[in-house]
mmCIF file of C-alpha atoms and ligand atoms in Angstrom:
data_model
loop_
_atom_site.group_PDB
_atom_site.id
_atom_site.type_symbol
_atom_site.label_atom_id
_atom_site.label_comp_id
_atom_site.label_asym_id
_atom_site.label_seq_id
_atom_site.Cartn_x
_atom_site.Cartn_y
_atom_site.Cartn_z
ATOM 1 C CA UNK A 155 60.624 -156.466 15.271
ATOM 2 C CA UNK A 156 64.001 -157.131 13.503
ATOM 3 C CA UNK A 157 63.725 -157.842 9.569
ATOM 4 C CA UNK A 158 65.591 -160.394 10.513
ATOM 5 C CA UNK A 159 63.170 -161.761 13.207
ATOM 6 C CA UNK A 160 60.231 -161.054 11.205
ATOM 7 C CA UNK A 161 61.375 -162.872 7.917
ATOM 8 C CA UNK A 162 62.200 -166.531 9.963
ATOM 9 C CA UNK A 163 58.345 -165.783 11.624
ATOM 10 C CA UNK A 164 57.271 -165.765 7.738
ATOM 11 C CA UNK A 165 58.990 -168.893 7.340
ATOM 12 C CA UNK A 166 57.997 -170.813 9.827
ATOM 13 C CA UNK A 167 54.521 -169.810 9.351
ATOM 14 C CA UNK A 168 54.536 -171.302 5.866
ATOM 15 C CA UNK A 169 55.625 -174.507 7.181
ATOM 16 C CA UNK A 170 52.803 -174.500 9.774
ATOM 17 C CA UNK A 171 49.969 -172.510 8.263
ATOM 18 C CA UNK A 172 48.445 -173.960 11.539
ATOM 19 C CA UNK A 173 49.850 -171.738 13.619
ATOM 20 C CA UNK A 174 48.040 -168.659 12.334
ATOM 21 C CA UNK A 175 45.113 -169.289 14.351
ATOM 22 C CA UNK A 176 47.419 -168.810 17.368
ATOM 23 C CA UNK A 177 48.965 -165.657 16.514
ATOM 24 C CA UNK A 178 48.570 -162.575 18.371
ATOM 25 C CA UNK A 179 49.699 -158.961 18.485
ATOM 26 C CA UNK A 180 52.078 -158.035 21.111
ATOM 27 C CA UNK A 181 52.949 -154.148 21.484
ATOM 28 C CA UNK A 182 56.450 -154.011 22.679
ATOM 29 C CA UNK A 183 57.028 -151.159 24.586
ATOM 30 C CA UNK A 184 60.870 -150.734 24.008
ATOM 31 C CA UNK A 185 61.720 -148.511 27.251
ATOM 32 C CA UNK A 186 64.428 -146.085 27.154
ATOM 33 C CA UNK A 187 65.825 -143.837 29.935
ATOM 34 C CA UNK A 188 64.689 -140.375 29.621
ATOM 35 C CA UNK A 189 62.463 -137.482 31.461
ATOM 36 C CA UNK A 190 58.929 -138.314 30.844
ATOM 37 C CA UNK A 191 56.565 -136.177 32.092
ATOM 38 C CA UNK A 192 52.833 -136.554 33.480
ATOM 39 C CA UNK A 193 51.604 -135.834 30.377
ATOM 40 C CA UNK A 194 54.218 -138.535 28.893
ATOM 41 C CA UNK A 195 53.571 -142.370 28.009
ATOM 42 C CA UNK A 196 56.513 -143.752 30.373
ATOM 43 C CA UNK A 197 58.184 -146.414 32.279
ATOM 44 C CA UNK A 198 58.549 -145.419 36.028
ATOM 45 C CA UNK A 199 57.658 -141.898 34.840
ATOM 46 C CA UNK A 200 55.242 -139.580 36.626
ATOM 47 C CA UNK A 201 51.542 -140.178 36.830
ATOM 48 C CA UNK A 202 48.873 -137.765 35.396
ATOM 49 C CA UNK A 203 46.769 -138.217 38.637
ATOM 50 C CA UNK A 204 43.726 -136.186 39.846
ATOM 51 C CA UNK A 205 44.328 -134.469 43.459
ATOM 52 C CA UNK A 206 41.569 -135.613 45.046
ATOM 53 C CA UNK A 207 41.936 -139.204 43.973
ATOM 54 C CA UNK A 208 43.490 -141.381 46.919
ATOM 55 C CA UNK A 209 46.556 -142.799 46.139
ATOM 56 C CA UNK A 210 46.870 -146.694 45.999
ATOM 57 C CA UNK A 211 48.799 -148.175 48.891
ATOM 58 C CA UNK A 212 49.648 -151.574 49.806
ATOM 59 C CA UNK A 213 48.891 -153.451 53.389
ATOM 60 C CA UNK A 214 49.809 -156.796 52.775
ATOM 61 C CA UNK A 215 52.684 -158.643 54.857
ATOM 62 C CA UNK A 216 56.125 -157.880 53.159
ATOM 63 C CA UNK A 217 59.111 -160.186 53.241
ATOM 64 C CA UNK A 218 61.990 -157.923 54.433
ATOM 65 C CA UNK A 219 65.569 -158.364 54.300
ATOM 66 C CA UNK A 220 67.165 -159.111 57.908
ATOM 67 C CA UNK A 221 70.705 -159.067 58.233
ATOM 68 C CA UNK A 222 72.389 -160.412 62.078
ATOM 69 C CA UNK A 223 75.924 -160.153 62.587
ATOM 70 C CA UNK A 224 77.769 -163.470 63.554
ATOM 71 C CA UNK A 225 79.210 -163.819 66.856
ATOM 72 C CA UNK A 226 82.885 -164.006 67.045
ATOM 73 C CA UNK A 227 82.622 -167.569 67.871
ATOM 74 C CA UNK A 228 80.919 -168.839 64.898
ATOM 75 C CA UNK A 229 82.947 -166.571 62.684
ATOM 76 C CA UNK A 230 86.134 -168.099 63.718
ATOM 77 C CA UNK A 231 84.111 -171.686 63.241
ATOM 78 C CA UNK A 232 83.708 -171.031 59.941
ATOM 79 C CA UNK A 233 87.157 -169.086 59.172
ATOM 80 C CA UNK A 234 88.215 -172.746 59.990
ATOM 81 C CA UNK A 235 85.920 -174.529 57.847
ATOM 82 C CA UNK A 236 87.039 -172.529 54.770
ATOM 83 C CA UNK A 237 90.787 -173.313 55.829
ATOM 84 C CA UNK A 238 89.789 -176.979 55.860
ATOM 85 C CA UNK A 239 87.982 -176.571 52.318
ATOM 86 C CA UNK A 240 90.752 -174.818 50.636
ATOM 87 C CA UNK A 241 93.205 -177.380 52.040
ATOM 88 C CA UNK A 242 91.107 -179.815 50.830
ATOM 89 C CA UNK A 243 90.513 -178.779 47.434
ATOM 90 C CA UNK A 244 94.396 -178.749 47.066
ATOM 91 C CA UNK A 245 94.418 -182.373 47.136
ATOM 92 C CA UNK A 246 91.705 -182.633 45.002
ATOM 93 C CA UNK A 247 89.020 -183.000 47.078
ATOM 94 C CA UNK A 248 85.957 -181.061 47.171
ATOM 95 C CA UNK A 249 83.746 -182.854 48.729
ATOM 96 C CA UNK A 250 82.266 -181.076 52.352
ATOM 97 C CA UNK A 251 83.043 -182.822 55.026
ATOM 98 C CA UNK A 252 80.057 -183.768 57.553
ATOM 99 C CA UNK A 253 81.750 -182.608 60.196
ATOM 100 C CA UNK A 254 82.223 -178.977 58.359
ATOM 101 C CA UNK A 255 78.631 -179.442 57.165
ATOM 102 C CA UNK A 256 77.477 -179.668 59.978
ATOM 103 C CA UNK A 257 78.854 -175.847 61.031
ATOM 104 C CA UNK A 258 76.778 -174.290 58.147
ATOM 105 C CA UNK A 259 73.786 -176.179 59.120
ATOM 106 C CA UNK A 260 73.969 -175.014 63.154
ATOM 107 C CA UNK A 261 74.893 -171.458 61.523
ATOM 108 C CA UNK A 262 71.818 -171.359 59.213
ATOM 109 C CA UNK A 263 69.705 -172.757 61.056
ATOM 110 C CA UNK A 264 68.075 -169.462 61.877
ATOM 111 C CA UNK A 265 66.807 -169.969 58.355
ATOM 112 C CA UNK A 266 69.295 -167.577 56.751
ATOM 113 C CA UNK A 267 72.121 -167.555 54.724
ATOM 114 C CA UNK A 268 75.256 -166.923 55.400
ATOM 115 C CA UNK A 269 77.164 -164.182 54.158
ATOM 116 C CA UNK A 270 80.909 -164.519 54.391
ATOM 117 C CA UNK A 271 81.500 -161.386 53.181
ATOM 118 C CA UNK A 272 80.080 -159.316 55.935
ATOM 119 C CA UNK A 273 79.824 -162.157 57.986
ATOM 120 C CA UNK A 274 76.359 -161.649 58.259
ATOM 121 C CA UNK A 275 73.135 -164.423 57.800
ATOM 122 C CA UNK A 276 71.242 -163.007 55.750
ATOM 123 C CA UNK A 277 67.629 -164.033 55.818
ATOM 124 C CA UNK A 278 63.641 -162.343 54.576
ATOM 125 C CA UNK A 279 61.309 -161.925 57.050
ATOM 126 C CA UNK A 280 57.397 -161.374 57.259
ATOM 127 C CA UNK A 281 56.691 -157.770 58.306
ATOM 128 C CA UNK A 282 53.724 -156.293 57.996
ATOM 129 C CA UNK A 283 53.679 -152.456 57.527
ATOM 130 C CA UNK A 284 52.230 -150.200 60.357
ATOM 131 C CA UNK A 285 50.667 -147.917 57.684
ATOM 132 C CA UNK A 286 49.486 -148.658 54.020
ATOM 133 C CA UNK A 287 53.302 -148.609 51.841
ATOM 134 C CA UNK A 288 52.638 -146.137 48.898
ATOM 135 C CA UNK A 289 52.627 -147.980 45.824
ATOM 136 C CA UNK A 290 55.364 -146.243 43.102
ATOM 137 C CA UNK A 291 54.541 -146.202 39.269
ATOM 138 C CA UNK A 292 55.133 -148.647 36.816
ATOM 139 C CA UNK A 293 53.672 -148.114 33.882
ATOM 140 C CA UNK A 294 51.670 -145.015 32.001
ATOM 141 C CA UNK A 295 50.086 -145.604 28.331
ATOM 142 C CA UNK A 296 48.015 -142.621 26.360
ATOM 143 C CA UNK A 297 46.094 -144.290 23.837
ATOM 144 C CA UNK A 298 47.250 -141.825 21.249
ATOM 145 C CA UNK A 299 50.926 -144.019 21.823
ATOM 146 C CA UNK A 300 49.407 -147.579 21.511
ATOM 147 C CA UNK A 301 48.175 -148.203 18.009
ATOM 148 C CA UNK A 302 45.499 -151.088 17.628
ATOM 149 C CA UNK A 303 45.498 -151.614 21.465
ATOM 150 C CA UNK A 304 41.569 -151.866 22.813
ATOM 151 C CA UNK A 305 40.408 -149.129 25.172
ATOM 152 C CA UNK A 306 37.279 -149.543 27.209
ATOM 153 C CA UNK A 307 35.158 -146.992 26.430
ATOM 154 C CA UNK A 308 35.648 -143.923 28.200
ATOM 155 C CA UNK A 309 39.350 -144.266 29.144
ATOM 156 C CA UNK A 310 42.157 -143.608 27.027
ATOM 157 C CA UNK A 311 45.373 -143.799 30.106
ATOM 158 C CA UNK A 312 46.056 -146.896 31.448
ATOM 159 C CA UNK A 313 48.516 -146.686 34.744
ATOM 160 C CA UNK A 314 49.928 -149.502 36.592
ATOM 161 C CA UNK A 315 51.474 -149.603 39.650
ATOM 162 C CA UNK A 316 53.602 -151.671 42.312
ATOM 163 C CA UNK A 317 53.754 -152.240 45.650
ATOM 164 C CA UNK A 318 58.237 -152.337 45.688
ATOM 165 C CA UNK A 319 58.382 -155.300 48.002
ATOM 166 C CA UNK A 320 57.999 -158.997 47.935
ATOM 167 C CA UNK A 321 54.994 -160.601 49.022
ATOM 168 C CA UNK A 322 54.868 -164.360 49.410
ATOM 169 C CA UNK A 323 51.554 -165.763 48.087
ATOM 170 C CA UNK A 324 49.467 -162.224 49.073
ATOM 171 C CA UNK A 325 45.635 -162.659 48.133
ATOM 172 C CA UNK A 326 44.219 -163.467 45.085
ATOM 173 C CA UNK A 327 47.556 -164.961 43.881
ATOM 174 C CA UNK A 328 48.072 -168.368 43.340
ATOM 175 C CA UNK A 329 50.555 -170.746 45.573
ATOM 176 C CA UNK A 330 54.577 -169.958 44.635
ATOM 177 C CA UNK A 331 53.923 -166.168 43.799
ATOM 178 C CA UNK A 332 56.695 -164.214 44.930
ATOM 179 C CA UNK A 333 57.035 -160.609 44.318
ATOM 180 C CA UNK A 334 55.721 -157.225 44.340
ATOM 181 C CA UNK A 335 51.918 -156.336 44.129
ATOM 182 C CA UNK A 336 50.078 -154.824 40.947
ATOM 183 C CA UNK A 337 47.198 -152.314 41.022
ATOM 184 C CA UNK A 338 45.986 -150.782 37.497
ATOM 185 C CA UNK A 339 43.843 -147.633 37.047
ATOM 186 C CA UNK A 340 42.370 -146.833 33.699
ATOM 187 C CA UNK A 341 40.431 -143.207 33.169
ATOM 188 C CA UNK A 342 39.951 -140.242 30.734
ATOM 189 C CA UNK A 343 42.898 -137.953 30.629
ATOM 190 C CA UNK A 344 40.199 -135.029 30.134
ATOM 191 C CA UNK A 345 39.057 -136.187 33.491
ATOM 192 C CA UNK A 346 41.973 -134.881 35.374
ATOM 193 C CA UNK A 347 41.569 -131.518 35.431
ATOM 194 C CA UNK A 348 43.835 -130.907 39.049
ATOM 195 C CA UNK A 349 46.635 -132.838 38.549
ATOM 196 C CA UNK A 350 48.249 -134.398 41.678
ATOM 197 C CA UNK A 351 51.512 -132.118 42.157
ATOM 198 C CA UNK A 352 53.388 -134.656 44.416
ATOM 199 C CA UNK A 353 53.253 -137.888 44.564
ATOM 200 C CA UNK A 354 53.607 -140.033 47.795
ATOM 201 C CA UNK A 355 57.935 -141.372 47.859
ATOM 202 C CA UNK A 356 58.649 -144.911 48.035
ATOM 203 C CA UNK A 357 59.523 -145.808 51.322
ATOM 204 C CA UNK A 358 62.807 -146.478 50.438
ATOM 205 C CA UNK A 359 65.159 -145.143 47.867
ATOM 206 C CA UNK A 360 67.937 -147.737 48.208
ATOM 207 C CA UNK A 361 65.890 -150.706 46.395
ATOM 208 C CA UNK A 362 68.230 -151.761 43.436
ATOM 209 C CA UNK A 363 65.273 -154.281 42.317
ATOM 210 C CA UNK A 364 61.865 -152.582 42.038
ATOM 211 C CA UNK A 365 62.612 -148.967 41.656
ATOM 212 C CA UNK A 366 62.732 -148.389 37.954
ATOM 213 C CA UNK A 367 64.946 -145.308 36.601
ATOM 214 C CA UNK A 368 62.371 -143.160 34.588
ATOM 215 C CA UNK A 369 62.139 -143.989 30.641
ATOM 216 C CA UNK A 370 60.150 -142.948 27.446
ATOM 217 C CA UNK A 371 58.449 -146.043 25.535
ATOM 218 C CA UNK A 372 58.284 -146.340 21.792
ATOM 219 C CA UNK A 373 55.962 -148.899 21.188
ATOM 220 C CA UNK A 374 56.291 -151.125 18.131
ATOM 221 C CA UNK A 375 53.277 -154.285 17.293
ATOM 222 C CA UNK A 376 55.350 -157.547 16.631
ATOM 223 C CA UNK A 377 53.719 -160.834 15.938
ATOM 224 C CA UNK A 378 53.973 -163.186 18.741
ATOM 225 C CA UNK A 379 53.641 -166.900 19.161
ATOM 226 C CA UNK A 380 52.267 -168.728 21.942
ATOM 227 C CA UNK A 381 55.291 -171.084 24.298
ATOM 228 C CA UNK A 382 55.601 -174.308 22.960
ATOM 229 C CA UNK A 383 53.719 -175.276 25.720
ATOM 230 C CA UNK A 384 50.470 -174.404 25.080
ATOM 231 C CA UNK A 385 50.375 -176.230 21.364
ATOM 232 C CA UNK A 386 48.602 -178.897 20.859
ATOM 233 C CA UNK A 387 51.198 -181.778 21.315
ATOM 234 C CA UNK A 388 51.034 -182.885 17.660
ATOM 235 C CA UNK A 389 51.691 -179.475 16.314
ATOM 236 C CA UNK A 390 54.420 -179.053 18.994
ATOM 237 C CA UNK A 391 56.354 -182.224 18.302
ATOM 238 C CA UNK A 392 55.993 -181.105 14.522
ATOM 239 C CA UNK A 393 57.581 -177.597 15.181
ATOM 240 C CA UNK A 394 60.211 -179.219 17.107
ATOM 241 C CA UNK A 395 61.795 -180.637 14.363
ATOM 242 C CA UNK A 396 61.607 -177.618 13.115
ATOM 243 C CA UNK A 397 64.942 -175.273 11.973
ATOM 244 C CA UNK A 398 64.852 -171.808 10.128
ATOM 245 C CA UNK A 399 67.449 -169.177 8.902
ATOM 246 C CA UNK A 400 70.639 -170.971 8.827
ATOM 247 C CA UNK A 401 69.555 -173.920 10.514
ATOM 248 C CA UNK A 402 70.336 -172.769 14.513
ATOM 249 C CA UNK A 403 66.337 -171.717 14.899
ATOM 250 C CA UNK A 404 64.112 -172.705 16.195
ATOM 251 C CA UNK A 405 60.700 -172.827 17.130
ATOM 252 C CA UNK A 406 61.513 -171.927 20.791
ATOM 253 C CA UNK A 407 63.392 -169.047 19.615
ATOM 254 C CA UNK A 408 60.248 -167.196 18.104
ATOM 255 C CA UNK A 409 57.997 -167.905 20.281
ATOM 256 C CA UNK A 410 56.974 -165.482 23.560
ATOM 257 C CA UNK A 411 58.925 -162.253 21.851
ATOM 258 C CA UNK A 412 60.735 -161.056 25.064
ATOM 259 C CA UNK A 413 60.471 -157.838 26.778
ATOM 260 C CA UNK A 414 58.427 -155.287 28.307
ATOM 261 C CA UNK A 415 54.888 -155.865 26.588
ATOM 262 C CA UNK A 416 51.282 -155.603 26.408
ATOM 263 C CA UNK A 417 49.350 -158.480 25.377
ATOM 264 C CA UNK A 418 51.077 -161.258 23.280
ATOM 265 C CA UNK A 419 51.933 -164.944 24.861
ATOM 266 C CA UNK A 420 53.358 -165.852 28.010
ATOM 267 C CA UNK A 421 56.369 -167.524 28.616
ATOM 268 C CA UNK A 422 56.759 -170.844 30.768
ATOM 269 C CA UNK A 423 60.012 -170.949 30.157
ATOM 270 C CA UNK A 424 60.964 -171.430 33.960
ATOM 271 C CA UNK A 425 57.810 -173.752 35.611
ATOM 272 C CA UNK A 426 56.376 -174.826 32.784
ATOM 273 C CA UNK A 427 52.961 -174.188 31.777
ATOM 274 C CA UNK A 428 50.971 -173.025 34.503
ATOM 275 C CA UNK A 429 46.857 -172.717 34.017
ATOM 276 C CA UNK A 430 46.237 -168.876 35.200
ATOM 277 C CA UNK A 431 42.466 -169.173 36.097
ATOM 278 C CA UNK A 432 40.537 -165.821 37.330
ATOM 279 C CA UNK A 433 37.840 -166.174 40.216
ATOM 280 C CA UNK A 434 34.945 -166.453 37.627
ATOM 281 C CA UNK A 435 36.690 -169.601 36.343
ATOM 282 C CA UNK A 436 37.914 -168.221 33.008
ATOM 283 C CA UNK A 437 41.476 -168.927 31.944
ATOM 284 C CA UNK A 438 43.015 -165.290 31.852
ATOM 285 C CA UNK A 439 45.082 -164.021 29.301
ATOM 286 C CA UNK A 440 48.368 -162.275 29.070
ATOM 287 C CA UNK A 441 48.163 -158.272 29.707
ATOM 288 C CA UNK A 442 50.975 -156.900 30.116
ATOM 289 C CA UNK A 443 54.981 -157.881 30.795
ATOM 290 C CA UNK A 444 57.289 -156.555 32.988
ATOM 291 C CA UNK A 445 60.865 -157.487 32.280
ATOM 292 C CA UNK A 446 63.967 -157.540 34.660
ATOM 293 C CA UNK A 447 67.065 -154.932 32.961
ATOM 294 C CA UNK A 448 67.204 -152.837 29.876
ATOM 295 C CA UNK A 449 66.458 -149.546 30.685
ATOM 296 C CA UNK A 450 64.128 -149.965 33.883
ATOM 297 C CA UNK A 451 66.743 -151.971 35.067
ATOM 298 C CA UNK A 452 64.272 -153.577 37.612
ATOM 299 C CA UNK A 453 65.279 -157.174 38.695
ATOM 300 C CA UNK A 454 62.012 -159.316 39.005
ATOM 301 C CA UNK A 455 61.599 -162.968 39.095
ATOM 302 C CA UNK A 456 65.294 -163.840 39.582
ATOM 303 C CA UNK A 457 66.142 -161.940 36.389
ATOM 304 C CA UNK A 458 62.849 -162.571 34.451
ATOM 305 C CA UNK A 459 59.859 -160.862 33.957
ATOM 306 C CA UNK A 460 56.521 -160.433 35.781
ATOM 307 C CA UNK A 461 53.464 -161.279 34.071
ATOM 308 C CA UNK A 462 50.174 -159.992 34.604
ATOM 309 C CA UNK A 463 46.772 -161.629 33.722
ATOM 310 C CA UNK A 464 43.254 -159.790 33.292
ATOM 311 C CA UNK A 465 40.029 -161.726 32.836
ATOM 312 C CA UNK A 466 38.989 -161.614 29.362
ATOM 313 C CA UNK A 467 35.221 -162.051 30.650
ATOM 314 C CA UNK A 468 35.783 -158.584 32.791
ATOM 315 C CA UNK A 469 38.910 -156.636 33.197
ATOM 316 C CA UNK A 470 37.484 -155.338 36.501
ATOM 317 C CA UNK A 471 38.140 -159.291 38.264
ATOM 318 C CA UNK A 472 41.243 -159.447 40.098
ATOM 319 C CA UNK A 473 44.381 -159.468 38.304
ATOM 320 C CA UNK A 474 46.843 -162.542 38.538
ATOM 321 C CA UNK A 475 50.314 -162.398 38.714
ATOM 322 C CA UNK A 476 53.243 -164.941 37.565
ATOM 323 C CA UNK A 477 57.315 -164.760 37.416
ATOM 324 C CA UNK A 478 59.518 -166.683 35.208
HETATM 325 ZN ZN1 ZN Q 543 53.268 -154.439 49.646
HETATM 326 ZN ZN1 ZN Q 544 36.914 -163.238 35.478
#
């Protein structure tokens, strides 16, 4: 955390002692490109697997890009329609007309979207895989690299990993997810005494969104503060008023530090506050962010960050997922 950051927390703490009760520790992971190794805490690094563990794979329906060339007849259609427009918009007009509407409507009507750049319609179809996808890494933690993180007893590696294609809704998620799957392994690295050698390839090598590039992590614990959101509205309309530092903070500025992190709040910052509730009925609680650029440079979420949610009853329920 900044000094700077960390002195306008202090203040705005001692303006609402309150809020204490909702702090929590975040560990921000801070990923930077570099050449981890198995044995290596890491960001889309290598796994310390064991050989003769299978390795996860995913089978749900994926939502695949599908691009269809125009025909030469609606190309020329719409070559017209942008004459028309720019016409138009040299008179000072840019308002469609119906009739030139009406051409992008017939031409999308496949559900796609048009692409007048490679004259394409672009559109995402369900596919579902022949053969279980091979889900890449994501995430590896030693717990000799996260200071004051829990460990259940026994384990001391925690590895995540991702199924590199969206899903729409896949089980267990909630209506409106949109994105890749998560599976998480924890275990002893003692345990691993034949280290998997090779690791199963993503399917494809061209993905400029999921595939992270490799990086090192240098975890720091920062304070964080829960989204407005989930205040209690008396407390919330107090820290509105709120401004720190120079005046131009505020509340919403401290809250939900951003970045790739384990515990610490989750943002709502694009739905609004969504109630993340795990099969047993318990309301989950953040585990672990996964942010779009940086480093990674993944894209997830439109540019945002993937959050995952463990049951606090028993980390072995099914994890939820959210974007925002
Ligand atoms: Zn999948
Ligand atoms: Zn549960």
């Amino acid at each position: 955390m900044t000094p700077e950051r960390s002195s306008l927390v202090a203040e705005l703490v001692d303006s609402f002692p309150e809020l204490r009760e909702h702090f929590r520790t975040a560990l921000l992971l801070e990923p930077q490109p570099g050449e981890p190794g198995p044995h290596d805490s890491s960001v889309g690094g290598p796994l310390l697997w064991p050989a003769d563990e299978e390795w996860p794979v995913c089978s749900e329906e994926h939502r695949v890009d599908h691009r269809e060339d125009l025909s030469a007849e609606d190309r020329s259609a719409l070559e017209r329609v942008r004459q028309r427009r720019a016409e138009r918009r040299r008179s000072g007009n840019n308002v469609l007309s119906e009739e030139d509407a009406a051409v992008y409507d017939r031409i999308s009507a496949r559900g796609g979207v048009i692409d007048m750049a490679s004259w394409q319609v672009h559109s995402l179809r369900p596919e579902a895989p022949a053969a279980g996808v091979a889900m890449i890494p994501v995430l590896q933690l030693f717990a000799r690299d996260v200071p004051g993180v829990e460990w259940p007893e026994g384990t001391d590696l925690l590895q995540v990993l991702w199924c590199p294609n969206d899903h729409d809704t896949p089980p267990g998620q909630g209506p409106y997810y949109f994105g890749p799957t998560v599976a998480l392994r924890r275990r002893s690295a003692g345990d691993v005494r034949d280290a998997l050698a090779a690791p199963p390839a993503p399917r494809r090598t061209d993905d400029r969104y999921y595939l992270p590039r490799p990086c090192t992590v240098a975890p720091v614990e920062t304070p964080d503060l829960p989204d407005r959101d989930e205040l209690p509205p008396d407390l919330r309309e107090r820290v509105d008023q709120w401004r720190g530092g120079t005046g131009r903070t505020e509340y919403r500025d401290l809250g939900c530090v951003q970045g790739w992190k384990l515990g610490g709040w989750p943002t709502w910052c694009v739905t609004d506050l969504v109630k993340i509730d795990c099969v047993c009925s318990a309301r989950m609680r953040l585990f672990l962010t996964i942010d779009s650029g940086g480093g990674p440079g993944l894209v997830v979420g439109r540019g945002g960050r993937l959050q995952v949610f463990q049951c606090p009853e028993d980390i072995g329920h099914p994890l939820r997922l959210n974007t925002q």
